[in-house]
Amino acid sequence: MHIRVLGSAAGGGFPQWNCNCANCQGLRTGTVKARARTQSSIAVSANGQDWLLVNASPDVLQQVREHPPLQPARAVRDSGIAAVLLMDAQIDHVTGLLMLRERSTPLPLLATPEVLSDIGNALPLTRVLSHYCGVAEHPLPLDGRAIEPPGVPGLQVVAVALDSQPPPYSPFRGRPRPGDNIGLLLKNPQSGAQVFYAPGLGALTPALRALMAGCHTVLVDGTFWTEDEMIRLGLSKKRAAEMGHLPQSGPGGMLSELSRLPASVRKVLIHINNTNPILIEDSPERAELVRHGVEVAHDGMVIHF
Ligand code: MLT
Ligand code: MN
Ligand code: ZN
């Protein structure tokens, strides 16, 4: 099973178009040791030909260009993207759907009913797309059932409801429902190995810890280093928790959560906000991750399981 990290940054990417924080400015001027990153997305395939695109980022066209396996060129119009699955209805995860409109058949789209409702109403992407290729909706169950995404043979996925937040534009912001935000268990039915992917994870539960402990790799929320990162930099009034993200540092933070997992589990942070000091490869915060055996995802990272 192949996972390709197409985009490892949170909303805005790195550097963000209008941001002159130390990280973004440092990357632009070449004065920090860091890599540029596009917005949050991975692609998963068992056979290396047929891919499940997990999240359709605003950077999807650039991501497809940078990942040749996503264009197998079997016909004059073709794509390796067989289906799209959405983790939530956030702008950085859904607006790339509009860029996939040139298909000649409806785009298979897997998402929870809550997400399908947000992107059909408050941000009516699927209604707009109905005037182009259209989408074939596959509502994701939250009952623990494994499903095989259409057109992606040999891969099974299980959607897991997470404690996080729907997007700011959702009528349910501030009063989240199960299904507004999911984690995804990616299963290799041949080997039994599984990977847990959760770019927006606000809190862990005993059930989630047990699930993660049984994984080959966990690819989880690396948005913020501290709870008040954006506030301290004067960039926003929002705390990490309000946005549905568990910061890495501090008691009960993601690092202490990941330390509880068996050493055999590969631990990778993804969906990194451009303000996060872990993006700087020689920062003390990055050194702390290394001491904990935790990696930082980058665009182009490949994981086999
Ligand atoms: C989030 O996950 O909270 C988003 O990256 C925010 C955004 O896209 O503006
Ligand atoms: Mn996001
Ligand atoms: Zn920035």
Short mmCIF file of C-alpha atoms and ligand atoms in Angstrom, two decimals:
data_model
loop_
_atom_site.label_atom_id
_atom_site.label_comp_id
_atom_site.label_asym_id
_atom_site.label_seq_id
_atom_site.Cartn_x
_atom_site.Cartn_y
_atom_site.Cartn_z
CA MET A 1 0.00 0.00 0.00
CA HIS A 2 1.30 3.43 -0.95
CA ILE A 3 0.57 6.77 0.71
CA ARG A 4 1.88 9.91 -0.96
CA VAL A 5 1.74 13.12 1.05
CA LEU A 6 0.59 15.66 -1.53
CA GLY A 7 0.24 18.59 0.85
CA SER A 8 1.54 18.72 4.42
CA ALA A 9 0.60 22.30 5.41
CA ALA A 10 -2.57 23.56 7.07
CA GLY A 11 -4.88 26.11 5.45
CA GLY A 12 -2.85 28.88 3.79
CA GLY A 13 0.10 26.63 2.94
CA PHE A 14 3.71 27.55 3.65
CA PRO A 15 4.56 30.30 2.92
CA GLN A 16 1.08 31.79 3.10
CA TRP A 17 0.37 34.41 0.42
CA ASN A 18 -0.16 37.35 2.79
CA CYS A 19 1.95 36.27 5.76
CA ASN A 20 5.22 37.77 6.93
CA CYS A 21 5.57 35.82 10.15
CA ALA A 22 9.17 34.75 10.92
CA ASN A 23 8.59 31.39 9.22
CA CYS A 24 6.92 32.64 6.02
CA GLN A 25 9.26 35.60 5.60
CA GLY A 26 12.28 33.45 6.45
CA LEU A 27 11.32 30.88 3.82
CA ARG A 28 10.81 33.58 1.18
CA THR A 29 14.14 35.20 1.86
CA GLY A 30 15.99 31.89 2.25
CA THR A 31 17.14 32.73 5.78
CA VAL A 32 15.61 29.71 7.52
CA LYS A 33 16.15 26.00 6.97
CA ALA A 34 12.69 24.89 5.85
CA ARG A 35 10.74 23.53 2.88
CA ALA A 36 7.69 25.04 1.19
CA ARG A 37 4.50 23.05 1.66
CA THR A 38 1.13 22.94 -0.11
CA GLN A 39 -2.23 22.51 1.59
CA SER A 40 -3.41 19.37 3.32
CA SER A 41 -3.96 16.26 1.19
CA ILE A 42 -2.74 12.69 0.74
CA ALA A 43 -3.26 10.08 -1.98
CA VAL A 44 -3.53 6.35 -1.23
CA SER A 45 -3.29 3.36 -3.57
CA ALA A 46 -2.81 -0.39 -3.30
CA ASN A 47 -1.68 -0.93 -6.91
CA GLY A 48 0.09 2.39 -7.59
CA GLN A 49 -2.36 3.09 -10.47
CA ASP A 50 -5.73 3.82 -8.90
CA TRP A 51 -5.64 6.42 -6.15
CA LEU A 52 -7.98 7.65 -3.46
CA LEU A 53 -7.47 11.39 -3.10
CA VAL A 54 -8.03 12.22 0.54
CA ASN A 55 -9.02 15.88 0.64
CA ALA A 56 -9.20 18.10 -2.42
CA SER A 57 -6.94 21.00 -1.55
CA PRO A 58 -6.93 24.37 -3.33
CA ASP A 59 -3.43 23.30 -4.45
CA VAL A 60 -4.63 20.07 -6.09
CA LEU A 61 -3.55 21.02 -9.63
CA GLN A 62 0.01 21.74 -8.49
CA GLN A 63 -0.03 18.52 -6.45
CA VAL A 64 -1.11 16.44 -9.44
CA ARG A 65 1.68 18.00 -11.54
CA GLU A 66 4.22 17.18 -8.86
CA HIS A 67 3.13 13.53 -8.47
CA PRO A 68 3.43 11.77 -11.87
CA PRO A 69 1.72 8.54 -10.63
CA LEU A 70 -1.51 10.58 -10.46
CA GLN A 71 -1.43 10.90 -14.26
CA PRO A 72 -1.02 7.35 -15.70
CA ALA A 73 -1.93 8.56 -19.25
CA ARG A 74 -3.97 5.52 -20.29
CA ALA A 75 -6.24 7.64 -22.51
CA VAL A 76 -6.37 11.11 -24.01
CA ARG A 77 -8.26 12.26 -20.92
CA ASP A 78 -7.22 10.33 -17.80
CA SER A 79 -6.40 10.60 -14.12
CA GLY A 80 -5.06 8.28 -11.45
CA ILE A 81 -7.59 9.87 -9.06
CA ALA A 82 -10.40 7.31 -8.96
CA ALA A 83 -12.33 8.80 -6.04
CA VAL A 84 -12.12 11.61 -3.48
CA LEU A 85 -12.69 11.30 0.26
CA LEU A 86 -13.14 14.34 2.50
CA MET A 87 -12.12 14.44 6.17
CA ASP A 88 -14.15 17.57 6.88
CA ALA A 89 -15.64 20.53 5.00
CA GLN A 90 -12.80 23.01 5.67
CA ILE A 91 -11.80 25.29 2.78
CA ASP A 92 -8.31 23.76 2.64
CA HIS A 93 -9.80 20.27 2.19
CA VAL A 94 -12.69 20.80 -0.22
CA THR A 95 -12.26 23.70 -2.62
CA GLY A 96 -10.00 21.68 -4.96
CA LEU A 97 -13.13 19.77 -5.97
CA LEU A 98 -13.92 22.61 -8.36
CA MET A 99 -10.57 22.04 -10.10
CA LEU A 100 -11.54 18.44 -10.93
CA ARG A 101 -14.64 19.47 -12.91
CA GLU A 102 -13.33 18.53 -16.38
CA ARG A 103 -14.10 14.83 -15.86
CA SER A 104 -16.60 13.27 -18.24
CA THR A 105 -18.29 11.20 -15.52
CA PRO A 106 -19.49 12.12 -12.01
CA LEU A 107 -16.68 12.25 -9.47
CA PRO A 108 -17.06 9.53 -6.80
CA LEU A 109 -17.11 11.49 -3.53
CA LEU A 110 -16.94 9.86 -0.10
CA ALA A 111 -17.83 11.98 2.93
CA THR A 112 -20.10 11.92 5.94
CA PRO A 113 -23.67 13.24 5.58
CA GLU A 114 -22.64 16.24 7.73
CA VAL A 115 -19.81 17.19 5.37
CA LEU A 116 -21.93 16.52 2.26
CA SER A 117 -24.55 18.85 3.71
CA ASP A 118 -22.06 21.69 4.38
CA ILE A 119 -20.59 21.46 0.86
CA GLY A 120 -24.05 21.21 -0.69
CA ASN A 121 -25.55 24.19 1.15
CA ALA A 122 -23.46 26.72 3.10
CA LEU A 123 -20.61 26.33 0.56
CA PRO A 124 -22.52 24.78 -2.36
CA LEU A 125 -19.63 23.08 -4.17
CA THR A 126 -21.55 19.97 -5.16
CA ARG A 127 -24.44 22.05 -6.50
CA VAL A 128 -22.01 24.04 -8.62
CA LEU A 129 -20.29 20.84 -9.79
CA SER A 130 -23.64 19.41 -10.90
CA HIS A 131 -23.34 21.84 -13.86
CA TYR A 132 -19.99 20.24 -14.79
CA CYS A 133 -19.03 16.60 -14.11
CA GLY A 134 -21.32 16.18 -11.11
CA VAL A 135 -20.49 14.05 -8.10
CA ALA A 136 -21.57 10.54 -7.14
CA GLU A 137 -22.02 10.82 -3.38
CA HIS A 138 -21.03 7.87 -1.18
CA PRO A 139 -22.06 8.74 2.39
CA LEU A 140 -19.45 7.42 4.84
CA PRO A 141 -20.77 5.31 7.71
CA LEU A 142 -19.46 6.02 11.23
CA ASP A 143 -20.27 2.60 12.65
CA GLY A 144 -16.81 1.10 12.29
CA ARG A 145 -17.57 -0.63 9.00
CA ALA A 146 -14.68 -0.94 6.52
CA ILE A 147 -15.51 0.05 2.96
CA GLU A 148 -13.61 -0.24 -0.31
CA PRO A 149 -13.58 3.13 -2.09
CA PRO A 150 -15.01 2.79 -5.63
CA GLY A 151 -12.26 2.33 -8.22
CA VAL A 152 -9.50 1.79 -5.65
CA PRO A 153 -9.16 -2.00 -5.39
CA GLY A 154 -7.25 -3.48 -2.46
CA LEU A 155 -7.75 -0.55 -0.08
CA GLN A 156 -10.19 -0.48 2.80
CA VAL A 157 -11.08 2.59 4.86
CA VAL A 158 -12.91 3.08 8.13
CA ALA A 159 -14.19 6.54 9.09
CA VAL A 160 -13.87 7.44 12.78
CA ALA A 161 -15.78 10.39 14.27
CA LEU A 162 -13.39 12.86 15.93
CA ASP A 163 -13.66 15.64 18.45
CA SER A 164 -12.84 18.75 16.38
CA GLN A 165 -14.77 21.60 14.72
CA PRO A 166 -16.71 22.13 11.49
CA PRO A 167 -15.47 25.10 9.42
CA PRO A 168 -16.21 28.73 10.35
CA TYR A 169 -18.87 28.99 7.58
CA SER A 170 -20.80 25.93 8.83
CA PRO A 171 -24.06 26.54 10.70
CA PHE A 172 -22.67 24.01 13.19
CA ARG A 173 -19.41 25.84 14.07
CA GLY A 174 -19.15 25.86 17.87
CA ARG A 175 -21.62 22.98 18.25
CA PRO A 176 -19.92 20.12 16.42
CA ARG A 177 -21.69 16.90 15.53
CA PRO A 178 -20.12 13.46 15.05
CA GLY A 179 -19.31 13.41 11.34
CA ASP A 180 -18.24 17.05 11.00
CA ASN A 181 -14.69 15.84 11.23
CA ILE A 182 -13.33 12.33 10.84
CA GLY A 183 -10.14 10.37 11.21
CA LEU A 184 -9.48 7.66 8.67
CA LEU A 185 -8.17 4.19 9.25
CA LEU A 186 -6.49 3.06 6.04
CA LYS A 187 -6.29 -0.74 5.91
CA ASN A 188 -4.18 -3.08 3.87
CA PRO A 189 -6.43 -6.16 3.79
CA GLN A 190 -3.54 -8.33 2.52
CA SER A 191 -1.16 -7.69 5.42
CA GLY A 192 -3.65 -6.47 8.02
CA ALA A 193 -1.50 -3.33 8.52
CA GLN A 194 -3.25 -0.04 9.10
CA VAL A 195 -2.47 3.67 9.16
CA PHE A 196 -4.46 6.29 11.04
CA TYR A 197 -4.77 9.68 9.31
CA ALA A 198 -6.25 12.62 11.21
CA PRO A 199 -5.19 16.12 10.08
CA GLY A 200 -7.75 17.77 12.39
CA LEU A 201 -7.73 16.18 15.83
CA GLY A 202 -8.85 18.22 18.83
CA ALA A 203 -8.81 15.58 21.56
CA LEU A 204 -7.95 11.92 22.04
CA THR A 205 -10.15 9.36 23.72
CA PRO A 206 -9.27 5.96 25.22
CA ALA A 207 -10.78 4.28 22.13
CA LEU A 208 -8.68 6.41 19.81
CA ARG A 209 -5.50 5.74 21.79
CA ALA A 210 -6.15 2.00 21.53
CA LEU A 211 -6.79 2.26 17.81
CA MET A 212 -3.61 4.29 17.25
CA ALA A 213 -1.55 1.87 19.35
CA GLY A 214 -2.40 -0.90 16.86
CA CYS A 215 -1.26 1.05 13.80
CA HIS A 216 1.79 0.76 11.57
CA THR A 217 1.86 4.59 11.29
CA VAL A 218 -0.14 7.50 12.66
CA LEU A 219 -0.32 10.63 10.55
CA VAL A 220 -1.89 13.18 12.84
CA ASP A 221 -2.67 16.84 13.51
CA GLY A 222 0.51 18.91 13.62
CA THR A 223 -1.19 22.30 13.15
CA PHE A 224 0.10 24.22 16.16
CA TRP A 225 2.98 23.97 18.62
CA THR A 226 1.14 26.01 21.28
CA GLU A 227 -2.50 26.61 22.12
CA ASP A 228 -2.16 30.42 21.70
CA GLU A 229 0.33 30.45 18.81
CA MET A 230 -1.74 32.65 16.50
CA ILE A 231 -2.73 35.02 19.33
CA ARG A 232 0.86 35.51 20.51
CA LEU A 233 1.97 36.36 16.99
CA GLY A 234 -0.90 38.84 16.71
CA LEU A 235 -2.30 36.96 13.69
CA SER A 236 -5.66 35.79 14.99
CA LYS A 237 -7.83 35.76 18.10
CA LYS A 238 -8.44 32.03 17.80
CA ARG A 239 -7.02 29.42 20.15
CA ALA A 240 -6.04 25.99 18.80
CA ALA A 241 -8.88 24.30 20.72
CA GLU A 242 -11.50 26.63 19.22
CA MET A 243 -10.26 25.57 15.80
CA GLY A 244 -10.38 21.88 16.71
CA HIS A 245 -6.63 21.27 16.88
CA LEU A 246 -4.60 19.75 19.74
CA PRO A 247 -1.24 21.58 20.00
CA GLN A 248 1.95 19.56 20.32
CA SER A 249 3.53 21.11 23.41
CA GLY A 250 2.42 21.21 27.03
CA PRO A 251 0.73 18.72 29.35
CA GLY A 252 -1.78 16.58 27.48
CA GLY A 253 -0.45 17.91 24.16
CA MET A 254 0.07 15.81 21.05
CA LEU A 255 3.68 15.02 21.93
CA SER A 256 2.76 13.57 25.30
CA GLU A 257 -0.09 11.64 23.61
CA LEU A 258 2.27 10.22 20.98
CA SER A 259 4.79 9.24 23.69
CA ARG A 260 2.19 6.88 25.12
CA LEU A 261 2.08 4.85 21.91
CA PRO A 262 4.31 1.79 21.43
CA ALA A 263 7.75 2.50 19.95
CA SER A 264 6.79 0.30 16.99
CA VAL A 265 4.24 2.87 15.77
CA ARG A 266 5.69 5.37 13.27
CA LYS A 267 4.57 8.84 14.34
CA VAL A 268 4.26 11.61 11.79
CA LEU A 269 2.77 15.11 12.15
CA ILE A 270 0.87 16.56 9.21
CA HIS A 271 -1.31 19.65 8.46
CA ILE A 272 1.35 22.00 9.83
CA ASN A 273 0.39 25.64 10.15
CA ASN A 274 2.89 28.12 8.70
CA THR A 275 3.41 29.68 12.16
CA ASN A 276 4.57 26.40 13.72
CA PRO A 277 8.26 26.44 14.78
CA ILE A 278 8.61 22.72 13.92
CA LEU A 279 8.77 23.77 10.25
CA ILE A 280 12.25 25.16 10.93
CA GLU A 281 14.50 22.14 10.66
CA ASP A 282 17.12 23.35 13.14
CA SER A 283 14.68 24.79 15.73
CA PRO A 284 14.65 23.60 19.37
CA GLU A 285 11.03 22.51 18.88
CA ARG A 286 12.01 20.29 15.96
CA ALA A 287 14.82 18.82 18.10
CA GLU A 288 12.24 18.01 20.75
CA LEU A 289 10.19 16.09 18.18
CA VAL A 290 13.28 14.15 17.15
CA ARG A 291 13.90 13.24 20.81
CA HIS A 292 10.34 11.88 20.94
CA GLY A 293 10.81 9.90 17.71
CA VAL A 294 8.22 12.05 15.91
CA GLU A 295 8.59 13.03 12.24
CA VAL A 296 7.21 16.02 10.33
CA ALA A 297 5.50 15.21 7.03
CA HIS A 298 6.67 17.03 3.91
CA ASP A 299 5.18 17.23 0.44
CA GLY A 300 6.39 14.21 -1.50
CA MET A 301 6.79 11.98 1.57
CA VAL A 302 5.95 8.37 0.71
CA ILE A 303 4.79 5.83 3.27
CA HIS A 304 4.46 2.13 2.47
CA PHE A 305 2.51 -0.22 4.69
C1 MLT B 1 -8.15 24.34 9.91
O1 MLT B 1 -7.99 23.14 9.78
O2 MLT B 1 -8.48 24.83 11.00
C2 MLT B 1 -7.97 25.15 8.67
O3 MLT B 1 -6.70 24.88 8.12
C3 MLT B 1 -8.29 26.55 8.77
C4 MLT B 1 -8.44 27.16 7.40
O4 MLT B 1 -8.39 26.48 6.37
O5 MLT B 1 -8.60 28.38 7.34
MN MN B 2 -7.25 22.70 7.74
ZN ZN B 3 3.22 32.75 8.25
#
